Each structure stands twice: as structure tokens, then as C-alpha cells.
GROMACS .gro file of C-alpha atoms in nm:
model
  174
    1MET     CA    1   3.080   5.990  -8.965
    2THR     CA    2   2.647   6.017  -8.801
    3ALA     CA    3   2.530   6.241  -8.586
    4PRO     CA    4   2.449   6.175  -8.216
    5LYS     CA    5   2.041   6.208  -8.096
    6THR     CA    6   2.044   6.512  -7.908
    7HIS     CA    7   1.694   6.557  -7.823
    8GLY     CA    8   1.380   6.310  -7.644
    9VAL     CA    9   1.121   6.143  -7.936
   10ASP     CA   10   0.847   6.444  -7.801
   11ALA     CA   11   1.140   6.696  -8.050
   12VAL     CA   12   1.174   6.466  -8.287
   13PHE     CA   13   0.889   6.594  -8.659
   14HIS     CA   14   0.859   6.284  -8.827
   15ILE     CA   15   0.675   6.301  -9.197
   16SER     CA   16   0.686   6.028  -9.466
   17ARG     CA   17   0.534   5.993  -9.816
   18THR     CA   18   0.466   5.781 -10.101
   19VAL     CA   19   0.560   5.923 -10.449
   20ASN     CA   20   0.541   5.787 -10.799
   21GLY     CA   21   0.834   5.735 -10.874
   22PRO     CA   22   1.178   5.386 -10.855
   23LEU     CA   23   1.368   5.497 -10.538
   24ASP     CA   24   1.687   5.513 -10.842
   25ALA     CA   25   1.472   5.857 -10.945
   26VAL     CA   26   1.369   5.970 -10.616
   27TRP     CA   27   1.738   5.900 -10.472
   28LYS     CA   28   1.870   6.102 -10.770
   29ALA     CA   29   1.670   6.388 -10.685
   30TYR     CA   30   1.757   6.473 -10.343
   31THR     CA   31   2.174   6.420 -10.402
   32GLU     CA   32   2.216   6.584 -10.724
   33GLN     CA   33   2.231   6.936 -10.795
   34GLU     CA   34   2.005   7.023 -11.135
   35PRO     CA   35   1.679   6.818 -10.989
   36LEU     CA   36   1.683   6.948 -10.664
   37MET     CA   37   1.734   7.316 -10.808
   38GLN     CA   38   1.404   7.184 -11.006
   39TRP     CA   39   1.158   7.162 -10.753
   40PHE     CA   40   1.338   7.142 -10.400
   41GLY     CA   41   1.105   7.471 -10.242
   42PRO     CA   42   0.761   7.587 -10.240
   43SER     CA   43   0.575   7.653 -10.533
   44GLY     CA   44   0.655   7.930 -10.694
   45PHE     CA   45   1.050   8.007 -10.527
   46SER     CA   46   1.368   7.955 -10.732
   47MET     CA   47   1.675   7.877 -10.653
   48PRO     CA   48   1.896   8.099 -10.821
   49VAL     CA   49   2.207   7.973 -10.655
   50SER     CA   50   2.343   7.674 -10.503
   51HIS     CA   51   2.647   7.484 -10.418
   52PHE     CA   52   2.665   7.098 -10.443
   53ASP     CA   53   2.926   6.851 -10.287
   54LEU     CA   54   2.793   6.579 -10.151
   55ARG     CA   55   2.984   6.374  -9.919
   56PRO     CA   56   2.993   6.367  -9.553
   57GLY     CA   57   3.170   6.686  -9.424
   58GLY     CA   58   2.989   6.855  -9.777
   59ILE     CA   59   2.742   7.101  -9.788
   60PHE     CA   60   2.423   7.189 -10.020
   61HIS     CA   61   2.416   7.575  -9.975
   62TYR     CA   62   2.162   7.691 -10.205
   63CYS     CA   63   1.919   8.009 -10.221
   64LEU     CA   64   1.544   7.998 -10.232
   65ARG     CA   65   1.371   8.291 -10.399
   66THR     CA   66   0.974   8.410 -10.339
   67PRO     CA   67   0.850   8.527 -10.657
   68THR     CA   68   0.828   8.893 -10.501
   69GLY     CA   69   1.223   8.850 -10.496
   70PHE     CA   70   1.266   8.794 -10.156
   71GLU     CA   71   1.555   8.511 -10.039
   72MET     CA   72   1.640   8.297  -9.827
   73TRP     CA   73   1.967   8.125  -9.794
   74GLY     CA   74   2.012   7.764  -9.675
   75LYS     CA   75   2.313   7.490  -9.582
   76TRP     CA   76   2.279   7.104  -9.558
   77THR     CA   77   2.588   6.969  -9.412
   78PHE     CA   78   2.605   6.600  -9.550
   79VAL     CA   79   2.647   6.361  -9.220
   80ASP     CA   80   2.555   6.050  -9.392
   81ILE     CA   81   2.522   5.918  -9.689
   82ALA     CA   82   2.455   5.487  -9.729
   83ALA     CA   83   2.279   5.508 -10.155
   84PRO     CA   84   2.033   5.510 -10.244
   85HIS     CA   85   1.840   5.472  -9.885
   86THR     CA   86   1.990   5.684  -9.615
   87LEU     CA   87   2.053   6.029  -9.643
   88SER     CA   88   2.149   6.233  -9.314
   89MET     CA   89   2.251   6.598  -9.270
   90VAL     CA   90   2.270   6.948  -9.047
   91VAL     CA   91   2.024   7.189  -9.139
   92ALA     CA   92   2.036   7.561  -9.124
   93PHE     CA   93   1.975   7.887  -9.230
   94SER     CA   94   2.273   8.036  -9.399
   95ASP     CA   95   2.369   8.355  -9.543
   96ALA     CA   96   2.519   8.376  -9.928
   97ASN     CA   97   2.915   8.314  -9.772
   98ALA     CA   98   2.766   7.996  -9.623
   99GLY     CA   99   2.766   8.114  -9.279
  100ILE     CA  100   2.539   7.946  -9.073
  101THR     CA  101   2.256   8.215  -8.971
  102ARG     CA  102   1.912   8.223  -8.779
  103HIS     CA  103   1.559   8.185  -8.920
  104PRO     CA  104   1.481   8.480  -9.089
  105MET     CA  105   1.166   8.497  -8.951
  106SER     CA  106   1.187   8.329  -8.631
  107PRO     CA  107   1.488   8.406  -8.403
  108ALA     CA  108   1.436   8.151  -8.138
  109TRP     CA  109   1.476   7.879  -8.368
  110PRO     CA  110   1.703   7.601  -8.321
  111LEU     CA  111   2.021   7.747  -8.535
  112GLN     CA  112   2.078   7.356  -8.669
  113THR     CA  113   1.867   7.090  -8.688
  114LEU     CA  114   1.961   6.696  -8.769
  115SER     CA  115   1.713   6.629  -9.034
  116THR     CA  116   1.750   6.203  -9.158
  117THR     CA  117   1.586   6.092  -9.468
  118THR     CA  118   1.518   5.733  -9.559
  119PHE     CA  119   1.450   5.609  -9.930
  120GLU     CA  120   1.233   5.293  -9.925
  121ALA     CA  121   1.157   5.096 -10.284
  122VAL     CA  122   0.753   5.004 -10.269
  123GLU     CA  123   0.561   4.811 -10.549
  124GLY     CA  124   0.451   4.956 -10.803
  125ASN     CA  125   0.752   5.152 -10.957
  126LYS     CA  126   0.692   5.397 -10.587
  127THR     CA  127   0.961   5.538 -10.313
  128ARG     CA  128   0.803   5.564  -9.990
  129ILE     CA  129   1.037   5.877  -9.789
  130SER     CA  130   1.030   5.899  -9.391
  131ILE     CA  131   1.186   6.223  -9.256
  132ALA     CA  132   1.293   6.205  -8.904
  133TRP     CA  133   1.391   6.568  -8.867
  134GLU     CA  134   1.487   6.688  -8.537
  135PRO     CA  135   1.686   7.018  -8.299
  136TYR     CA  136   2.063   6.981  -8.344
  137GLN     CA  137   2.324   7.131  -8.057
  138SER     CA  138   1.981   7.291  -7.972
  139ASN     CA  139   1.852   7.443  -7.594
  140ALA     CA  140   1.596   7.422  -7.445
  141ASP     CA  141   1.373   7.753  -7.562
  142GLU     CA  142   1.478   7.617  -7.889
  143VAL     CA  143   1.401   7.268  -7.854
  144ALA     CA  144   1.039   7.411  -7.771
  145VAL     CA  145   1.001   7.667  -8.075
  146PHE     CA  146   1.125   7.345  -8.323
  147THR     CA  147   0.806   7.094  -8.153
  148ALA     CA  148   0.567   7.406  -8.162
  149GLY     CA  149   0.648   7.431  -8.512
  150HIS     CA  150   0.574   7.079  -8.642
  151ALA     CA  151   0.236   7.194  -8.787
  152SER     CA  152   0.402   7.437  -8.984
  153MET     CA  153   0.722   7.233  -9.096
  154ALA     CA  154   0.472   6.926  -9.238
  155GLN     CA  155   0.286   7.184  -9.446
  156GLY     CA  156   0.631   7.286  -9.618
  157CYS     CA  157   0.715   6.933  -9.639
  158ASN     CA  158   0.433   6.879  -9.781
  159ALA     CA  159   0.435   7.139 -10.033
  160SER     CA  160   0.861   7.046 -10.127
  161PHE     CA  161   0.638   6.680 -10.166
  162GLU     CA  162   0.414   6.848 -10.426
  163GLN     CA  163   0.700   6.990 -10.618
  164LEU     CA  164   0.897   6.644 -10.593
  165ASP     CA  165   0.571   6.507 -10.744
  166ALA     CA  166   0.566   6.752 -11.044
  167TYR     CA  167   0.953   6.685 -11.115
  168LEU     CA  168   0.890   6.296 -11.113
  169ALA     CA  169   0.588   6.359 -11.312
  170GLN     CA  170   0.775   6.447 -11.607
  171LEU     CA  171   1.070   6.207 -11.640
  172PRO     CA  172   1.089   5.980 -11.902
  173PRO     CA  173   0.909   5.659 -11.794
  174THR     CA  174   1.205   5.368 -11.660
   0.00000   0.00000   0.00000
């Protein structure tokens, strides 16, 4: 089941990064619970709780905790999984019961977004990660807020990529 695209190209956020790690290791870092708990999220945040069910319709429900103890819950609902090359999910902020909630700091943010991540092996035991992320089932105001947020999304993604780089660097060589 593939989720339909809902908005024009201007609303879609694109980012890519080449990381030092083989395709299989990078795929596992994105699609297995324990690795995700080690690298996903901003530096200094912990993930004290997560539930992971990798299958179309399955979810990754997690809590990110700031160093000061503030908790933010998130939820991915997996849409399309084509190992080891494509991972699509509907992304939402959540509560502790896996219900969908509004962004804790931006109430006009889309309730749900659709993120598709592709993975490509690159020469030298590296992997190219490309993300296309867009509002999903959103109104025009939510699309505008999402589009205006592209720069901060780039900052957040790059910070997570740095966490992924650090995670991959500590893995044994393959």
C-alpha cells in the first residue's frame, strides 16, 4: 500500500546525505528497534520508551526525553517497506497511548506528514540516504507552516544524521 502524494513539489522537503556505512548496516539502523533507540533524535536526547513493529500498517511509537526531562512522543505508521532501499511512513506527534497529537510547540503544524526515505549503496562502503517529506491529509494553512519550516527541518535532519554517523562509526567493520 503506497500513500498518495497530497501536495505540489513546493511543499515537499528534500534532504540527502552520504554516510560512512554499508547499505545493510544503514538499513538496519533505520529498521531495527535497538539501533534506532541509540541514534534517532537530537544530541543529548534519550529514548526511554519505544515500540517497534516493522510491517505495512505497523508502528514505531517512541518517547524522546530532553536532558531537562521534557518528553515528546512520536509515531511512525509504516506504509511501504522495500528492503533495503525504501522506507515510507506517516509521521505524527503522539501521546503515551499512541494517539495522534499536535506538535507540542507548533499547533498549526500538519497533524500528519508522509516521509519516504531511500537508501542507495555508494562506492567506498557508503550509503546515500535521501528523504522526501511532505504534509499528509493537510489543509492549506498546515501546508504553509510545513513549507515555512523547511530550514528548521534541515537542521533537525542534519543533527539526526550526525547521530547516525556516530552510531555507524562505533559498529565493527564489515
